[in-house]
Steps between C-alpha positions, in 0.01 A plus 500: 500500500687242703375370835663276759274286717636328810275211599387447139422133567244589770130579469539877462819478295338278238194725460718812489728346235195427284376858538836655416544278195157616380622858545799428275766484774816297493470298823791376708421262785728442796512136613690334781722201436340191656523125456132480409400784272129576473390704198146362499332842511709647215548197274260649244710819468845365585626539143396868501685610815869513595572307820805610698649328805544725802403497866358761739755383757794565266561874448757455222274279289228767513739781402638293211149414378384862499824621342477243221132538414437866587125475563277809491281349771567253782213314669618341827252217558743239635450423869442235761127560467331238717410648840506172705852423373619835636459368857702189418768692303488858629862585420477369144175694451678818612793430268275478195214736584697778673870489411424366152309821423796706621735307271273562199483872578877520560560341159274760336672781692841381380408423138226746396284706736248571222375138499140485619459257790190320626499343847242237589376617839222313677178554693656273766694811607174632651465185714312600814322775313493853640197602291247352258534523206876533455647775280851614402507703823391225743778418752653153470478239778637175351411172672751259343871496410382526138303817575792651693742430214256649249478821707879533477485437123228763468681772693842434344329557163360832626846586638683440171235703316545792739878467547617430146209605277447145371147480350398220738137412574349247740174324431327407826310209350225327691448124455487406134438150375473301176522146364879554515499555876720256693320203657619604848292821494155476656286588195676247277499246782120541513435471125742209460357325807138550395567359154681199648200434727263534204706250302512253792875542549465604866220562749610792721668840472701619803531877544605746771309816592173506302404840643798693358373764258688616190462729200549255212559593136628342177878504445455582130325824597764589758805470272334757272515741797873431541564595138282812526700619803822507299336694215444803727729803488522504882589192704251436781357219710155353438258269678357247254181330622139423407345671803302184584566272796415130528587232756681173433164331573340716228758380249433140607124546461534651152740228385303201630164639384641532148567125519150433645632419848469649848843595640380434859490128419867487402705784651665428836700741715857394569695693770825429312395759242419780747762779499687593822374859453192535282411778260124515555396723212640690205295738287664736252396844379638539146345842435840652418583229244159535338538879470870531410558178303150453361519143634213285615455125547314314227457152652249464787547286812250244368659491154842451661387200708326341200803560276725324750260206543472457122879497464546244779224282354670511159831406664371219723206343315585176321561540128228346282 
């Protein structure tokens, strides 16, 4: 089996590449040409994957890549994935997260409609939630340019499945974190900041809305769901979530307590980090995935926070 992963250098891409290699796949990773290349997350497997230069904004490069490598499965994980940036660069976010999906699907339509396609949809599509918890049938109400673009990407995937018979599935993944999460994301910002405070490198941690509630899981668990979706005989869409909801303040408390500190002594609210339109709560119902895919999360919320703290401590603590 041969799989193509766009966004292989990201958090999810690196975990998915590891999983597919364990399953005996030949893995091709799409990377963008840039002056500063960052392969930090895949350095340990770089010699076992094939890296190909292409770009979601360049239709021809995608067609050529798929024609040359003929993957059995395509996992589209590449995106502008940071919600705050989507307000600063809304058009670019739409180019990557909406039109980029269309270009991937067009390439598959032109080259080989039997290729199985996975689209990385997002719980941010639910935004101002219409019901709690959210299922595959909950209406979308996105609250950011990122969420809006993801809704387009989601429905264009459904459209190509229904119009052309492409076996395309969307995973509506709720927040999933790991030690490989980017430092700009709130969970990693918290674990990195707490460790820096513990080590005397700083004395405060500035955050935005501490009351925002999310359904947080471990990225390593969630990429397993992606793979399981493409092993089904029928392409469908699935919500992937733990079914537990915690606030940003809860994550702070868990992180600082693990380091024998009280987060209330160090965390300060900074209005610069408050979103123009807030998503107050997200809570996923993954009943369908558990029944159809046989998937369930293995890493708990507490284990996830501790895992991330341990990794940041190992990275930042002075070498003895």
